[in-house]
Short mmCIF file of C-alpha atoms in Angstrom, two decimals:
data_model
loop_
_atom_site.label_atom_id
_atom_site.label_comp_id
_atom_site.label_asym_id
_atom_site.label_seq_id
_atom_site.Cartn_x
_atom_site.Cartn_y
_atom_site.Cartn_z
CA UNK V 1 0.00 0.00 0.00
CA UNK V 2 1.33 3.47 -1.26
CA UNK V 3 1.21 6.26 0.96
CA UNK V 4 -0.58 9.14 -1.23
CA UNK V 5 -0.89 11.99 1.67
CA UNK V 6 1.01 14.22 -0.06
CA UNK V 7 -0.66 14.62 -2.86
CA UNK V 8 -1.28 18.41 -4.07
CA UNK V 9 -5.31 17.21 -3.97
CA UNK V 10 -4.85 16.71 -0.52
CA UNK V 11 -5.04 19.72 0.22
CA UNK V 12 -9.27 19.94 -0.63
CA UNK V 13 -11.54 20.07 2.49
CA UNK V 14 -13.08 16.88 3.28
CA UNK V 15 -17.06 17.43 3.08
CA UNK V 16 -19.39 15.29 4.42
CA UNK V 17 -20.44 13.57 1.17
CA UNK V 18 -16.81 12.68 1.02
CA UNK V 19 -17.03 10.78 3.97
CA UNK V 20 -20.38 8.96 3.18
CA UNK V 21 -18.77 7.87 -0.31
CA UNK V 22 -16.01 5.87 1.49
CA UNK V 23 -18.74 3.50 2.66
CA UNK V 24 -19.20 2.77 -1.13
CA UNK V 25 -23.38 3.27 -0.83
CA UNK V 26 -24.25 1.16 -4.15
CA UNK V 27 -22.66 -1.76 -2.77
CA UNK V 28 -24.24 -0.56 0.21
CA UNK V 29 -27.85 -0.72 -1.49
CA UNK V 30 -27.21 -3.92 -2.18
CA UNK V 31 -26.19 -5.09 0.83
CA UNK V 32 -29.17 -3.83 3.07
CA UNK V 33 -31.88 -4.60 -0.03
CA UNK V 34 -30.39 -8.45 0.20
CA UNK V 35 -30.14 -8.05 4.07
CA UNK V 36 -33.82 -6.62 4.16
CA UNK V 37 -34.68 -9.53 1.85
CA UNK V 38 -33.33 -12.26 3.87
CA UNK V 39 -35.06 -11.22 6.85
CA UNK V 40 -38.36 -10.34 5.73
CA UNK V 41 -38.03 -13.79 3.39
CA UNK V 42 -37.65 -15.96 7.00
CA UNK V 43 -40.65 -17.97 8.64
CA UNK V 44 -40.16 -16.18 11.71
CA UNK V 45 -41.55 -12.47 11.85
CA UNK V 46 -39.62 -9.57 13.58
CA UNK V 47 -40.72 -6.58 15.24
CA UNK V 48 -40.13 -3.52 12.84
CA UNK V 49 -38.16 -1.71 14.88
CA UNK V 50 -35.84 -4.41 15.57
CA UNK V 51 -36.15 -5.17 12.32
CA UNK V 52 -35.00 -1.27 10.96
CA UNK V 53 -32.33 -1.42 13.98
CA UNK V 54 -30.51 -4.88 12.74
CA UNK V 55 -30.73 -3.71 9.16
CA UNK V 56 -29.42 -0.16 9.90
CA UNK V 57 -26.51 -2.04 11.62
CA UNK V 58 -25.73 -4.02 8.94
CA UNK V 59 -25.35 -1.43 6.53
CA UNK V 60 -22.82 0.65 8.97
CA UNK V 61 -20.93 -2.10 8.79
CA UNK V 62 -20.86 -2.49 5.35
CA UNK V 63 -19.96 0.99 4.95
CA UNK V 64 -17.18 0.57 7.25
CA UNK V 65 -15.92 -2.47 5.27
CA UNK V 66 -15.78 -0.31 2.48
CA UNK V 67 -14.03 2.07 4.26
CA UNK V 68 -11.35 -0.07 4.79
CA UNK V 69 -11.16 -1.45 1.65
CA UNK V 70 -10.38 2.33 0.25
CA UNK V 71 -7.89 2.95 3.00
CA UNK V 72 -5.92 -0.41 1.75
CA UNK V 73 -6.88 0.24 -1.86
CA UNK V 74 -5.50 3.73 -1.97
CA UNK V 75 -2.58 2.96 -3.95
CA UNK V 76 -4.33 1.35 -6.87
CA UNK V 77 -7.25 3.82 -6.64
CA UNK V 78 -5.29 6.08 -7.63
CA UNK V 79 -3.94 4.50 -11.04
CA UNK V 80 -6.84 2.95 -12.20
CA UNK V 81 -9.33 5.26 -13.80
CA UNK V 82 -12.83 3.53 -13.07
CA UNK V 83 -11.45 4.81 -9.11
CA UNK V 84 -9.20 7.59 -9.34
CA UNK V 85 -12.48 10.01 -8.48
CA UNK V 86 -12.58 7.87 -5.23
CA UNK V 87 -12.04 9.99 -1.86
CA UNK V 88 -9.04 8.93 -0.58
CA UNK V 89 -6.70 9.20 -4.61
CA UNK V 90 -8.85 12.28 -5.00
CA UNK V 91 -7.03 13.88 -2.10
CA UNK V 92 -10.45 14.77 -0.42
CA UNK V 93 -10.41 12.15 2.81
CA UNK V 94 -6.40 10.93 4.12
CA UNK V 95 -6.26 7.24 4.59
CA UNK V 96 -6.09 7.25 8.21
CA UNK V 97 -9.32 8.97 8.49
CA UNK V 98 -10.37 6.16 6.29
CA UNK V 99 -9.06 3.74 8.91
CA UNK V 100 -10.47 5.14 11.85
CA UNK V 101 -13.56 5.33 10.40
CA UNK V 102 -13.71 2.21 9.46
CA UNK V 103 -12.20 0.05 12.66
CA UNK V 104 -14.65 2.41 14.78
CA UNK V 105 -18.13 2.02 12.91
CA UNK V 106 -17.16 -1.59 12.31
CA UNK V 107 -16.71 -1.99 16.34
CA UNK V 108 -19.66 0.22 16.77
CA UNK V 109 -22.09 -2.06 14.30
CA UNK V 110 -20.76 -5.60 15.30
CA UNK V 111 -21.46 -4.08 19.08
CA UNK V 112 -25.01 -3.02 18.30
CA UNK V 113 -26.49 -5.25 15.82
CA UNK V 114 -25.70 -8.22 18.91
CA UNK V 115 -27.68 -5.91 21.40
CA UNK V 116 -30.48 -5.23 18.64
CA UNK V 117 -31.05 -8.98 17.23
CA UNK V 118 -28.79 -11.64 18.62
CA UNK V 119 -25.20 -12.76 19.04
CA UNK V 120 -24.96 -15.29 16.00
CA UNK V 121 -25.94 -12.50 13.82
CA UNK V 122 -23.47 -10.06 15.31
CA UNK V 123 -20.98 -12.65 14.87
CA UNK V 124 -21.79 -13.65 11.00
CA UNK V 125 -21.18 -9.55 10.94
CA UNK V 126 -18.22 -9.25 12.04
CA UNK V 127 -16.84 -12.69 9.97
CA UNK V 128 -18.57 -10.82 6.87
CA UNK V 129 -16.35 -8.10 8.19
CA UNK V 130 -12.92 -9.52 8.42
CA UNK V 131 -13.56 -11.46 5.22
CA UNK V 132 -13.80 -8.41 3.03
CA UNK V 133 -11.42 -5.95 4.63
CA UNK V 134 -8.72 -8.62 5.59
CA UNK V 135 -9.17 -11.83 3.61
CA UNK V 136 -10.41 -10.31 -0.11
CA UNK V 137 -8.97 -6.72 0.04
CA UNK V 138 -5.52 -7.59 1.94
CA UNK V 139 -4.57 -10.87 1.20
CA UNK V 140 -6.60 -12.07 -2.23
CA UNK V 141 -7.69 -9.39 -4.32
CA UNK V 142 -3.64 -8.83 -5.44
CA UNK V 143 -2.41 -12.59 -5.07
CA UNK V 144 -4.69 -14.65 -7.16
CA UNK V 145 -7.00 -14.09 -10.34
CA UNK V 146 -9.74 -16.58 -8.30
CA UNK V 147 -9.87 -13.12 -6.04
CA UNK V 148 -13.72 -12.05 -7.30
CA UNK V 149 -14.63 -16.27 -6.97
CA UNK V 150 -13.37 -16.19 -3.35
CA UNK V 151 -13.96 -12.58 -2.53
CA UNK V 152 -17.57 -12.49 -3.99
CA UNK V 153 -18.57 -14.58 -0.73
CA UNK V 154 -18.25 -11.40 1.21
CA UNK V 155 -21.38 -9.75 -0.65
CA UNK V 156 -23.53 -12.83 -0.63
CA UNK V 157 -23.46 -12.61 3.24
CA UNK V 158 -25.84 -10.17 3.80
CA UNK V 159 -29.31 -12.09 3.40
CA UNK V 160 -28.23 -15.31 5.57
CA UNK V 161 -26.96 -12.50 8.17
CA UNK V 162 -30.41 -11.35 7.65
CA UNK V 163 -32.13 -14.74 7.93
CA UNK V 164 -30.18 -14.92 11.09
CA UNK V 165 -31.37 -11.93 12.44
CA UNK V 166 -35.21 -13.29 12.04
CA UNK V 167 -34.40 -17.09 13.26
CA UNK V 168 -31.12 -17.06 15.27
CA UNK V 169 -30.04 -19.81 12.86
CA UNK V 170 -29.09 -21.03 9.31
CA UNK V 171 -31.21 -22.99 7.06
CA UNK V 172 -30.88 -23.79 3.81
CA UNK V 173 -32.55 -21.45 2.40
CA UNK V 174 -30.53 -19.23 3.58
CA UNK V 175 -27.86 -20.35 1.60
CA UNK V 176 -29.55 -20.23 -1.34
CA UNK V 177 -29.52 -16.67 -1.34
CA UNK V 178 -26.24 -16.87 -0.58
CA UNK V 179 -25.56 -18.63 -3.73
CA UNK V 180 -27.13 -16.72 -6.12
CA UNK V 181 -25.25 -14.20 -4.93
CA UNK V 182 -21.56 -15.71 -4.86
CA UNK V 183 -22.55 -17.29 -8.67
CA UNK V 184 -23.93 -14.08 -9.67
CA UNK V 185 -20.28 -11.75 -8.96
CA UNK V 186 -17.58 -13.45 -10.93
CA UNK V 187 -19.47 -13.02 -14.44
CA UNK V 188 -20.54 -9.26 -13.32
CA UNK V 189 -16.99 -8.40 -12.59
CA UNK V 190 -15.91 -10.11 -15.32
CA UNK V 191 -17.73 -8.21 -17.65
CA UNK V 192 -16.76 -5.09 -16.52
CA UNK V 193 -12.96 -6.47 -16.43
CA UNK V 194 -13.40 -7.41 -20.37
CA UNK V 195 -13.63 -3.79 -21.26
CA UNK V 196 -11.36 -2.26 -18.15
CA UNK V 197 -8.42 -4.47 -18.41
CA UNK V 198 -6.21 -1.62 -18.73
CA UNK V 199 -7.16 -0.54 -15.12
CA UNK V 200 -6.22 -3.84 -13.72
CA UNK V 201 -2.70 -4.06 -15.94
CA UNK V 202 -2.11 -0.81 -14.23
CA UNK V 203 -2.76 -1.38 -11.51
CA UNK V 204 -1.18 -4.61 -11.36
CA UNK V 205 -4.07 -6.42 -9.67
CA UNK V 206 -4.03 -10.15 -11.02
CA UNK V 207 -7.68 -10.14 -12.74
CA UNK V 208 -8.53 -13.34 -15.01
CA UNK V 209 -8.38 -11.20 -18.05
CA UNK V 210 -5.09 -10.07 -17.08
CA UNK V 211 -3.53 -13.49 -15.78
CA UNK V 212 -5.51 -15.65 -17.98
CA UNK V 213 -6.49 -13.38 -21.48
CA UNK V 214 -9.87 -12.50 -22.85
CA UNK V 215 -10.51 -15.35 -24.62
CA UNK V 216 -10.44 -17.53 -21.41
CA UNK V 217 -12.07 -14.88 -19.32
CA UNK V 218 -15.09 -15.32 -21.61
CA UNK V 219 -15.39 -18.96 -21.21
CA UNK V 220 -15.62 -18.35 -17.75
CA UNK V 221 -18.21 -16.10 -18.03
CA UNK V 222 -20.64 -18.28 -19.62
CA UNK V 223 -19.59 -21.38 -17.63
CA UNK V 224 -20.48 -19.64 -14.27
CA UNK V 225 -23.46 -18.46 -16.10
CA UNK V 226 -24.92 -21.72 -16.69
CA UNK V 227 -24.38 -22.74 -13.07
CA UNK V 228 -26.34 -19.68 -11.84
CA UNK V 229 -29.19 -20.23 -14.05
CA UNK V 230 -29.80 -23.60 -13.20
CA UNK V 231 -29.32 -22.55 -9.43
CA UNK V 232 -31.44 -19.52 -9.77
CA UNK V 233 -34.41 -21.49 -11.27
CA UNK V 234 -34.11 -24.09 -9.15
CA UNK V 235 -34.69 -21.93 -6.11
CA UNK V 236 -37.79 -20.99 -7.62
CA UNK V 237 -38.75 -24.64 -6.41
CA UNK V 238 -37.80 -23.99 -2.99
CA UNK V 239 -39.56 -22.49 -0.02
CA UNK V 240 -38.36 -18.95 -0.95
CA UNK V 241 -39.77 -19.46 -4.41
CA UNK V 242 -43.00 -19.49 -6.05
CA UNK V 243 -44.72 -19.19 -9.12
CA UNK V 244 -43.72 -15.42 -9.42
CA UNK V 245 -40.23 -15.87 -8.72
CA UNK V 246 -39.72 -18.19 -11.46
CA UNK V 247 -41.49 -16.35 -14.23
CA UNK V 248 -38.68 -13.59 -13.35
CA UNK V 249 -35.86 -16.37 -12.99
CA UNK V 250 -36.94 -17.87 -16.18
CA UNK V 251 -36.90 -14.48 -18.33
CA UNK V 252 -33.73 -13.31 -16.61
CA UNK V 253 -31.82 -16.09 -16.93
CA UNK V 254 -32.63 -16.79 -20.78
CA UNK V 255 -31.37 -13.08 -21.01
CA UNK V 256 -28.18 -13.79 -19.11
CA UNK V 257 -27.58 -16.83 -20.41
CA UNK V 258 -28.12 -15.34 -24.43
CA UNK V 259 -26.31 -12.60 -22.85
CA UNK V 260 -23.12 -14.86 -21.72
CA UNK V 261 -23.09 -16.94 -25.02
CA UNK V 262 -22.86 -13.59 -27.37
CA UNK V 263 -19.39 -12.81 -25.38
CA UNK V 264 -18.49 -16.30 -25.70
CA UNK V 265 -19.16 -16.19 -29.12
CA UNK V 266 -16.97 -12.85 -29.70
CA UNK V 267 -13.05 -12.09 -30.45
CA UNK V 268 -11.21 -9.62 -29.96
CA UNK V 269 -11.30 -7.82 -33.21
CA UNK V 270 -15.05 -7.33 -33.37
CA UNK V 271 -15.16 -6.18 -29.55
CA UNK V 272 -12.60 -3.25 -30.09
CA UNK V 273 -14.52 -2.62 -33.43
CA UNK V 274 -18.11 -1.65 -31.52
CA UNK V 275 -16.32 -0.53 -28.13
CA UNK V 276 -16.98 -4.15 -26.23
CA UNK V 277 -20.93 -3.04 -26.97
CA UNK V 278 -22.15 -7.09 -26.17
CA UNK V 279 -20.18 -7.29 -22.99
CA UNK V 280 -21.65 -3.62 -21.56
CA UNK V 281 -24.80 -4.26 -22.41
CA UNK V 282 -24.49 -7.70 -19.70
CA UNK V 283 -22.74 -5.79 -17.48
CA UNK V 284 -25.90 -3.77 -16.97
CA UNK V 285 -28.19 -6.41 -17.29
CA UNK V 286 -26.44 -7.91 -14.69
CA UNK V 287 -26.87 -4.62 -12.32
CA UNK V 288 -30.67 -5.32 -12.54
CA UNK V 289 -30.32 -9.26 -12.26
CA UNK V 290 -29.48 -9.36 -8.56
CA UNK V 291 -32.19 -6.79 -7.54
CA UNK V 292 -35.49 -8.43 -9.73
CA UNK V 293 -34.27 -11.78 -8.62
CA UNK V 294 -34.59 -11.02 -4.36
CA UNK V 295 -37.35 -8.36 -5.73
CA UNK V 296 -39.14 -11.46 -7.04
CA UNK V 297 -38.01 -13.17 -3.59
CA UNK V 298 -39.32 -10.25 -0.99
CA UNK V 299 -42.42 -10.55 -3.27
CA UNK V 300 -43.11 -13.88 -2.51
CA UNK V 301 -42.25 -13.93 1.35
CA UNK V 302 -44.83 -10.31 1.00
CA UNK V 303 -47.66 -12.70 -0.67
CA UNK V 304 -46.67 -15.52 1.02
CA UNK V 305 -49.18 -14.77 4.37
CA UNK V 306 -51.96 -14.25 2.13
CA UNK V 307 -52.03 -17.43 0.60
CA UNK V 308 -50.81 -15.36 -2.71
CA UNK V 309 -46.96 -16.93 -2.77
CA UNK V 310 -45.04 -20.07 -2.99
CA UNK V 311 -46.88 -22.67 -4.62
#
């Protein structure tokens, strides 16, 4: 990790928007809808201001995992372009505010969301923690190009930590969640690595594309997209599914999959010739993926009462 505090665009205020953006909020949105999701999705009900407090938790300490990972990132933040506009390279927040930050709200959420909902929840937390900041951002993300495979289990916590916080326990279908989830992040960030590989050669950080080439990073893609359609529409089967959650896994998943086979289908030549158009336009079909599918999920658990959901 570089030090970059004396940068001349350190000398900008800090504002508080600059502060809020090291918590990274649209992986924060993600993290609390999938949270939300998993609790609300559970056979056990919770109170709703339990419910609000756990959730509210959860997302301070996602934004406190993300604070780390800018403080540790720092270096590379600054050379790639997709994160040069970032707080901490942009000279707006110094890294050990970044720290601080993040060690104290990540304390301070671990702490509260025990005293809100229960210890096994707090726990899974602070584990979802340590596995982002320490595991993924310190020790994978620049050692291996299976970093967003192994990493990506760090953003699929969030609904079983919400399960937990209904239950007190796993269950499977926890885990299910989970796994659409974990499947769902190596093709997304793949995607967006086909057509940003110059970041990551900057920046040195050993993405498939880089380590492995295009070609291969596109059989990947559609390899792990075949295993998370099959899982996705199985779960529609489950007792988190229902009739309207497979309608959306079956459309979505006919569009990834179509989706994954045009980049498998593509070379080089013809991607540089249209500006990677096939593999941007998946890359933000796969934004919307993760949010219809545990849309269609809360959906069902909403309906579910009425006799409306499941099957």
């Amino acid at each position: 990790m570089t030090d970059i505090t004396n940068t001349p665009a350190a000398e900008h205020e800090a504002q508080l928007g600059d502060y809020f953006a090291l918590f990274k909020p649209r992986v924060m949105q993600l993290v609390v809808f999938t949270a939300l999701v998993g609790m609300l999705a559970a056979p056990v009900s919770v109170h709703p201001v339990v419910g609000f407090a756990a959730i509210l938790f959860v997302a301070i300490g996602a934004g406190a995992s993300g604070a780390l990972n800018m403080w540790w990132d720092a270096d590379i933040d600054q050379i790639m372009r997709r994160t040069q506009s970032r707080p901490i390279p942009a000279g707006k927040v110094q890294p050990g505010e970044a720290l601080a930050l993040g060690v104290a709200l990540s304390g301070m959420s671990v702490m509260m969301l025990g005293l809100a909902a229960n210890l096994l929840a707090a726990a899974m937390l602070l584990f979802t923690i340590l596995f982002y900041a320490v595991f993924y951002t310190m020790w994978l993300k620049r050692r291996t190009p299976q970093n967003i495979v192994i990493g990506g289990a760090a953003g699929a916590f969030p609904p079983v930590i919400g399960w937990i916080i209904a239950t007190g326990s796993f269950s499977i279908e926890a885990w299910l969640m989970f796994a659409l989830i974990f499947m769902w992040t190596p093709p997304h960030f793949w995607a967006l690595a086909l057509f940003m590989r110059s970041d990551y050669d900057d920046a040195d950080v050993p993405m498939l594309t880089v380590t492995h080439g295009r070609p291969a990073t596109r059989r990947h893609i559609l390899a792990y997209t075949i295993v998370l359609a099959v899982l996705a529409v199985g779960t529609g089967f489950t007792a988190i599914g229902g009739w309207i959650y497979l309608s959306f896994a079956i459309v979505l998943n006919a569009m990834f999959l179509l989706g994954a086979y045009r980049i498998w289908q593509r070379d080089e030549d013809a991607s540089e010739a249209d500006n990677y158009k096939v593999e941007r336009k998946f890359f933000r079909l796969s934004l919307f993926y993760l949010f219809l599918h545990f849309g269609a999920i809360l959906v069902e658990a909403t309906l579910r009462p009425w006799g409306l959901g499941g099957w």
